[in-house]
Structure formats: structure tokens, C-alpha cells
Short mmCIF file of C-alpha atoms and ligand atoms in Angstrom, two decimals:
data_model
loop_
_atom_site.label_atom_id
_atom_site.label_comp_id
_atom_site.label_asym_id
_atom_site.label_seq_id
_atom_site.Cartn_x
_atom_site.Cartn_y
_atom_site.Cartn_z
CA MET A 1 -5.61 -8.82 -25.94
CA GLN A 2 -5.49 -5.08 -26.49
CA PHE A 3 -2.11 -3.31 -26.14
CA ASP A 4 -2.11 0.50 -26.32
CA VAL A 5 1.38 2.02 -26.42
CA LEU A 6 2.22 5.63 -25.60
CA THR A 7 5.49 6.50 -27.19
CA LEU A 8 7.52 9.15 -28.97
CA PHE A 9 8.80 6.59 -31.45
CA PRO A 10 5.97 4.54 -32.80
CA GLU A 11 8.00 3.36 -35.78
CA MET A 12 10.28 1.35 -33.54
CA PHE A 13 7.40 -1.12 -33.10
CA SER A 14 7.32 -2.23 -36.75
CA SER A 15 9.34 -5.38 -35.81
CA LEU A 16 6.14 -6.66 -34.21
CA ASN A 17 4.70 -7.17 -37.69
CA GLU A 18 7.03 -10.10 -38.18
CA SER A 19 6.96 -13.83 -37.17
CA ILE A 20 4.62 -15.09 -34.54
CA ILE A 21 3.54 -11.66 -33.19
CA GLY A 22 2.84 -10.42 -36.73
CA ARG A 23 0.73 -13.47 -37.29
CA ALA A 24 -1.17 -12.91 -33.99
CA LYS A 25 -1.95 -9.39 -35.14
CA LYS A 26 -3.23 -10.59 -38.50
CA ASN A 27 -5.37 -13.23 -36.78
CA GLU A 28 -6.72 -10.54 -34.40
CA GLN A 29 -5.63 -12.46 -31.38
CA ILE A 30 -3.82 -9.36 -30.25
CA ASN A 31 -4.18 -5.70 -31.30
CA ILE A 32 -1.44 -3.08 -30.86
CA LYS A 33 -2.45 0.49 -30.97
CA LEU A 34 0.48 2.98 -31.26
CA ILE A 35 -0.10 6.53 -29.99
CA ASN A 36 2.53 9.11 -30.76
CA ILE A 37 2.79 11.33 -27.63
CA ARG A 38 4.16 14.15 -29.84
CA ASP A 39 0.75 14.50 -31.49
CA PHE A 40 -0.55 15.77 -28.20
CA SER A 41 1.87 18.69 -27.81
CA GLU A 42 0.07 21.99 -28.20
CA ASP A 43 3.30 23.94 -28.48
CA LYS A 44 4.11 25.52 -31.83
CA HIS A 45 7.43 23.51 -32.02
CA ASN A 46 5.70 20.30 -30.88
CA LYS A 47 7.77 20.33 -27.67
CA VAL A 48 7.35 17.27 -25.46
CA ASP A 49 10.19 17.73 -22.93
CA ASP A 50 11.68 20.42 -20.76
CA THR A 51 14.64 21.03 -18.33
CA PRO A 52 14.21 19.57 -14.82
CA TYR A 53 13.19 21.90 -11.97
CA GLY A 54 16.02 22.06 -9.43
CA GLY A 55 18.55 21.73 -12.25
CA GLY A 56 20.50 18.76 -13.42
CA ALA A 57 21.38 16.97 -16.64
CA GLY A 58 18.99 15.88 -19.42
CA MET A 59 15.29 16.58 -20.12
CA VAL A 60 12.07 15.47 -18.60
CA MET A 61 8.88 14.61 -20.49
CA LYS A 62 6.06 17.14 -19.81
CA PRO A 63 3.14 15.89 -17.75
CA ASP A 64 0.39 17.67 -19.72
CA VAL A 65 1.45 16.23 -23.08
CA VAL A 66 1.64 12.69 -21.69
CA TYR A 67 -1.72 13.19 -19.89
CA ARG A 68 -3.57 14.35 -23.08
CA ALA A 69 -2.13 11.31 -25.01
CA TYR A 70 -3.41 9.02 -22.22
CA LYS A 71 -6.88 10.74 -22.11
CA SER A 72 -7.27 10.20 -25.90
CA LEU A 73 -7.53 6.41 -25.37
CA GLU A 74 -10.84 4.62 -25.27
CA ASN A 75 -12.07 1.91 -22.81
CA LYS A 76 -9.57 2.89 -20.12
CA GLU A 77 -11.86 1.67 -17.29
CA ASN A 78 -10.76 -1.93 -17.42
CA ALA A 79 -7.21 -1.35 -18.55
CA LYS A 80 -3.96 -1.64 -16.51
CA VAL A 81 -1.40 1.12 -17.07
CA ILE A 82 2.22 -0.04 -17.11
CA TYR A 83 5.25 2.24 -17.01
CA MET A 84 8.41 0.70 -18.41
CA SER A 85 11.18 1.96 -16.14
CA PRO A 86 14.53 0.73 -14.72
CA GLN A 87 13.05 1.44 -11.28
CA GLY A 88 10.17 -1.00 -11.80
CA LYS A 89 9.73 -4.55 -10.51
CA THR A 90 11.80 -6.93 -12.69
CA LEU A 91 9.70 -8.88 -15.22
CA ASN A 92 9.64 -12.65 -14.85
CA GLN A 93 7.67 -15.54 -16.36
CA LYS A 94 5.17 -15.48 -13.47
CA LYS A 95 4.42 -11.80 -13.96
CA VAL A 96 4.11 -12.38 -17.75
CA VAL A 97 1.43 -15.16 -17.22
CA GLU A 98 -0.38 -12.84 -14.78
CA LEU A 99 -0.47 -9.98 -17.29
CA SER A 100 -1.64 -12.30 -20.07
CA LYS A 101 -4.91 -12.67 -18.11
CA GLU A 102 -5.61 -8.95 -18.40
CA GLY A 103 -7.70 -7.96 -21.47
CA HIS A 104 -6.22 -4.49 -22.01
CA LEU A 105 -2.74 -3.16 -21.22
CA ILE A 106 -1.72 0.49 -21.69
CA ILE A 107 2.07 0.76 -21.91
CA LEU A 108 3.81 4.07 -21.28
CA CYS A 109 7.32 4.51 -22.74
CA GLY A 110 9.56 7.21 -21.36
CA HIS A 111 12.59 8.87 -22.88
CA TYR A 112 15.18 11.35 -21.80
CA GLU A 113 15.51 11.20 -17.98
CA GLY A 114 11.99 9.99 -17.57
CA ILE A 115 8.54 11.57 -17.21
CA ASP A 116 7.28 14.25 -14.74
CA GLN A 117 6.39 12.42 -11.54
CA ARG A 118 2.88 14.06 -11.24
CA VAL A 119 1.38 12.41 -14.31
CA LEU A 120 2.98 9.06 -13.36
CA ASP A 121 1.26 9.31 -9.88
CA LYS A 122 -2.03 10.02 -11.70
CA ILE A 123 -2.19 7.29 -14.31
CA VAL A 124 0.35 4.50 -13.68
CA ASP A 125 -0.82 1.24 -11.99
CA GLU A 126 2.44 -0.65 -12.24
CA GLU A 127 6.06 0.10 -12.96
CA ILE A 128 7.95 -2.72 -14.67
CA SER A 129 11.61 -3.21 -15.65
CA ILE A 130 12.98 -5.80 -17.97
CA GLY A 131 16.31 -5.95 -16.08
CA ASP A 132 18.89 -3.95 -14.16
CA TYR A 133 20.29 -1.80 -17.02
CA VAL A 134 19.37 1.56 -18.48
CA LEU A 135 18.24 2.03 -22.09
CA THR A 136 17.62 5.15 -24.12
CA GLY A 137 13.84 4.61 -23.99
CA GLY A 138 11.06 2.30 -22.75
CA GLU A 139 10.31 1.06 -26.29
CA LEU A 140 12.49 -2.00 -26.35
CA PRO A 141 11.19 -2.97 -22.91
CA ALA A 142 7.59 -2.45 -24.09
CA MET A 143 8.27 -4.78 -27.05
CA VAL A 144 9.75 -7.40 -24.74
CA LEU A 145 6.57 -7.19 -22.58
CA ILE A 146 4.26 -7.40 -25.60
CA ASP A 147 6.12 -10.45 -27.05
CA SER A 148 6.34 -12.34 -23.78
CA VAL A 149 2.66 -11.68 -22.81
CA SER A 150 1.35 -12.42 -26.34
CA ARG A 151 2.74 -15.93 -26.27
CA TYR A 152 0.22 -16.70 -23.49
CA VAL A 153 -2.79 -15.30 -25.36
CA GLU A 154 -5.23 -18.08 -26.46
CA GLY A 155 -4.33 -19.35 -29.99
CA VAL A 156 -1.00 -17.40 -30.44
CA LEU A 157 1.15 -20.53 -29.82
CA ASN A 158 -0.08 -24.01 -30.22
CA LYS A 159 -1.30 -25.28 -26.79
CA ASN A 160 1.43 -27.91 -26.49
CA SER A 161 4.33 -25.39 -26.69
CA VAL A 162 2.96 -23.35 -23.79
CA GLU A 163 1.91 -26.33 -21.63
CA GLU A 164 5.17 -28.24 -22.12
CA GLU A 165 7.24 -25.10 -21.41
CA SER A 166 9.48 -26.03 -18.49
CA PHE A 167 10.64 -22.43 -17.75
CA SER A 168 7.35 -21.67 -16.04
CA LYS A 169 7.98 -24.76 -13.90
CA GLY A 170 11.41 -23.42 -12.92
CA MET A 171 13.47 -25.50 -15.16
CA LEU A 172 15.52 -24.99 -18.31
CA GLU A 173 14.70 -26.88 -21.55
CA TYR A 174 16.26 -30.13 -22.66
CA PRO A 175 18.53 -30.00 -25.77
CA GLN A 176 16.94 -30.31 -29.26
CA TYR A 177 18.26 -32.05 -32.38
CA THR A 178 17.14 -32.30 -35.95
CA ARG A 179 18.46 -33.75 -39.25
CA PRO A 180 21.02 -34.61 -40.22
CA GLU A 181 21.65 -37.61 -37.99
CA GLU A 182 25.43 -36.86 -38.11
CA PHE A 183 26.74 -33.27 -38.20
CA GLU A 184 30.58 -32.62 -38.41
CA GLY A 185 31.14 -36.14 -36.99
CA ILE A 186 28.73 -35.60 -34.10
CA LYS A 187 25.77 -38.03 -33.81
CA VAL A 188 22.37 -37.30 -32.39
CA PRO A 189 21.92 -39.13 -29.06
CA ASP A 190 20.84 -42.77 -29.89
CA ILE A 191 17.90 -42.63 -27.48
CA LEU A 192 16.14 -39.96 -29.60
CA LEU A 193 16.21 -42.30 -32.64
CA SER A 194 14.97 -45.35 -30.67
CA GLY A 195 11.26 -44.56 -30.91
CA ASN A 196 10.88 -45.45 -27.23
CA HIS A 197 8.79 -42.55 -25.96
CA GLY A 198 9.00 -43.46 -22.31
CA GLU A 199 12.73 -43.69 -22.37
CA ILE A 200 12.94 -40.39 -24.40
CA GLU A 201 10.84 -38.59 -21.84
CA LYS A 202 13.02 -39.95 -19.00
CA TRP A 203 16.23 -38.87 -20.75
CA ARG A 204 14.83 -35.37 -21.41
CA LYS A 205 13.85 -34.93 -17.74
CA GLU A 206 17.39 -35.97 -16.64
CA LYS A 207 18.89 -33.60 -19.11
CA GLN A 208 16.69 -30.71 -17.85
CA ILE A 209 17.97 -31.31 -14.30
CA GLU A 210 21.60 -31.59 -15.36
CA ILE A 211 21.44 -28.41 -17.50
CA THR A 212 19.55 -26.46 -14.88
CA LYS A 213 22.12 -27.48 -12.21
CA LYS A 214 25.01 -26.43 -14.46
CA LYS A 215 23.63 -23.20 -15.99
CA ARG A 216 21.09 -21.81 -13.49
CA PRO A 217 21.54 -23.53 -10.10
CA ASP A 218 19.56 -20.56 -8.53
CA LEU A 219 16.42 -21.92 -10.22
CA LEU A 220 16.55 -25.24 -8.33
CA LYS A 221 16.84 -23.61 -4.87
C1 4G0 B 1 12.05 5.93 -17.10
C2 4G0 B 1 13.16 0.87 -18.97
C3 4G0 B 1 12.30 5.47 -18.43
C4 4G0 B 1 13.12 6.36 -16.32
C5 4G0 B 1 13.26 2.11 -19.50
C6 4G0 B 1 14.63 5.87 -18.22
C7 4G0 B 1 15.55 0.65 -19.04
C8 4G0 B 1 14.33 0.14 -18.71
C9 4G0 B 1 13.54 5.48 -18.94
C10 4G0 B 1 14.39 6.35 -16.94
C11 4G0 B 1 14.53 2.58 -19.78
C12 4G0 B 1 14.21 -1.25 -18.20
C13 4G0 B 1 15.28 7.16 -14.74
C14 4G0 B 1 16.86 6.74 -16.55
C15 4G0 B 1 13.82 4.92 -20.31
N1 4G0 B 1 15.64 1.82 -19.63
N2 4G0 B 1 15.29 -1.83 -17.60
N3 4G0 B 1 14.78 3.81 -20.29
N4 4G0 B 1 15.53 6.73 -16.10
O1 4G0 B 1 13.21 -1.94 -18.25
#
């Protein structure tokens, strides 16, 4: 999976060199290309934003600079362009799985009060939000998208983890326990030590229902 990220703050993405996503990059299961939008300013002060027409607070990212950054990318023909924005459709696990089937995502990160509408109309295929709150930029949402989508790329997780994942099936996970057998006077449920795999599976399914009912009843409806 190829991710191209258009951003004013490419250094924010260094956290993606850690853990499972870092390993996926090293294994070339995913590739993340970071494009600094500022490199495409032709202004002597490297200006990337300006005041909004019609007045109002804040700054707007200039359409020409964003467009040159976009045009610099290769193999755009088969890519989907995603704009991270609080006005987008809220990301969920279904959308994540859908996006993981694309081969190439171009992710546009806005700052200030957003980006001039004309370049958005020209290049954006889909506007996506990670939830109903406003952040200072689209970079954290872009990282959330890259992380969630990468988990479904072939070989990034071991197959069992993805297939067993109950969230995709609209349920929360059962509780997990590891050694020691007794912690602060609290024992691990006996059934998990029994070695009876049929009974363990039954217990876990019951727990999933109980936990989903209690914490996220909306998922069961
Ligand atoms: C575009 C995404 C981008 C427009 C981006 C702000 C939250 C999310 C940005 C704005 C973001 C999200 C109109 C304020 C950058 N904040 N929920 N901030 N406006 O996914």
C-alpha cells in the first residue's frame, strides 16, 4: 500500500517509524511518502497561506501551492485523494477495510482554517473525519487513517489477529489475562486455566455479549 501525504509538518509523521507500522515500512508492506507543501511555494518568503476573501478570522491555505504539491506526485491515475477534515464522513471500521483494498492513497492535511475550496473541488475524491472535534491540523487524523488501514494490509498483522477481530463483526473484545495467575489477590478466571478450548470459546463469546451490552449497547442494535 502506497500512502502519499501532503502536509506542512512532515516531521510529525516520525511516530510511524515505531512498532507495527515501523516494521511494515521496513518490510515494504506499506510505503509512506511525505511531501512538504511548503516546498511548492514560489513566494520569496515561502508563504503557504493568506487571509480569507470576505474577511474573517484565521488564514486559508493557498490553492496554487497545494496544487503544485499534488501535481508533483507520480502514478496519480489509480490513487484516491482523501482530505482529512472535521466536515468529512466519520471514519469507522467498515470504511477502514474498504480503504485497505485501494493500492494508493493520497492524503491531504490542512492547517489554519482549511484550504481554498477551488483546489479541493479539483483534486479531492473523499473527505474523511476521525470524529466530531476540531484539531489544529489534519496530520493526527492522517496518522490515525494510515495506522488503521495498514493493519488490514496483507502481512502487516498475523492473519489470526485480523480474522478473529470482533470489532468488525460489531462486538467488543473479551477480557484478556496473562501471568501471574494471581495479581493483588485477584485470580485469573478458572475456565481459562482449564485447557477446555470449547468451554473457553463459549465463555469468551458470553463475555463479549455482556461487555458490549454494558459499554456499547448501540453496537448490538
Ligand atoms: C480542514 C480533521 C482541516 C478544515 C482536521 C480544519 C479535525 C479533523 C482542518 C478545518 C482538523 C477530524 C474547517 C476547522 C484541520 N481537525 N476531526 N483540522 N476547519 O478528522
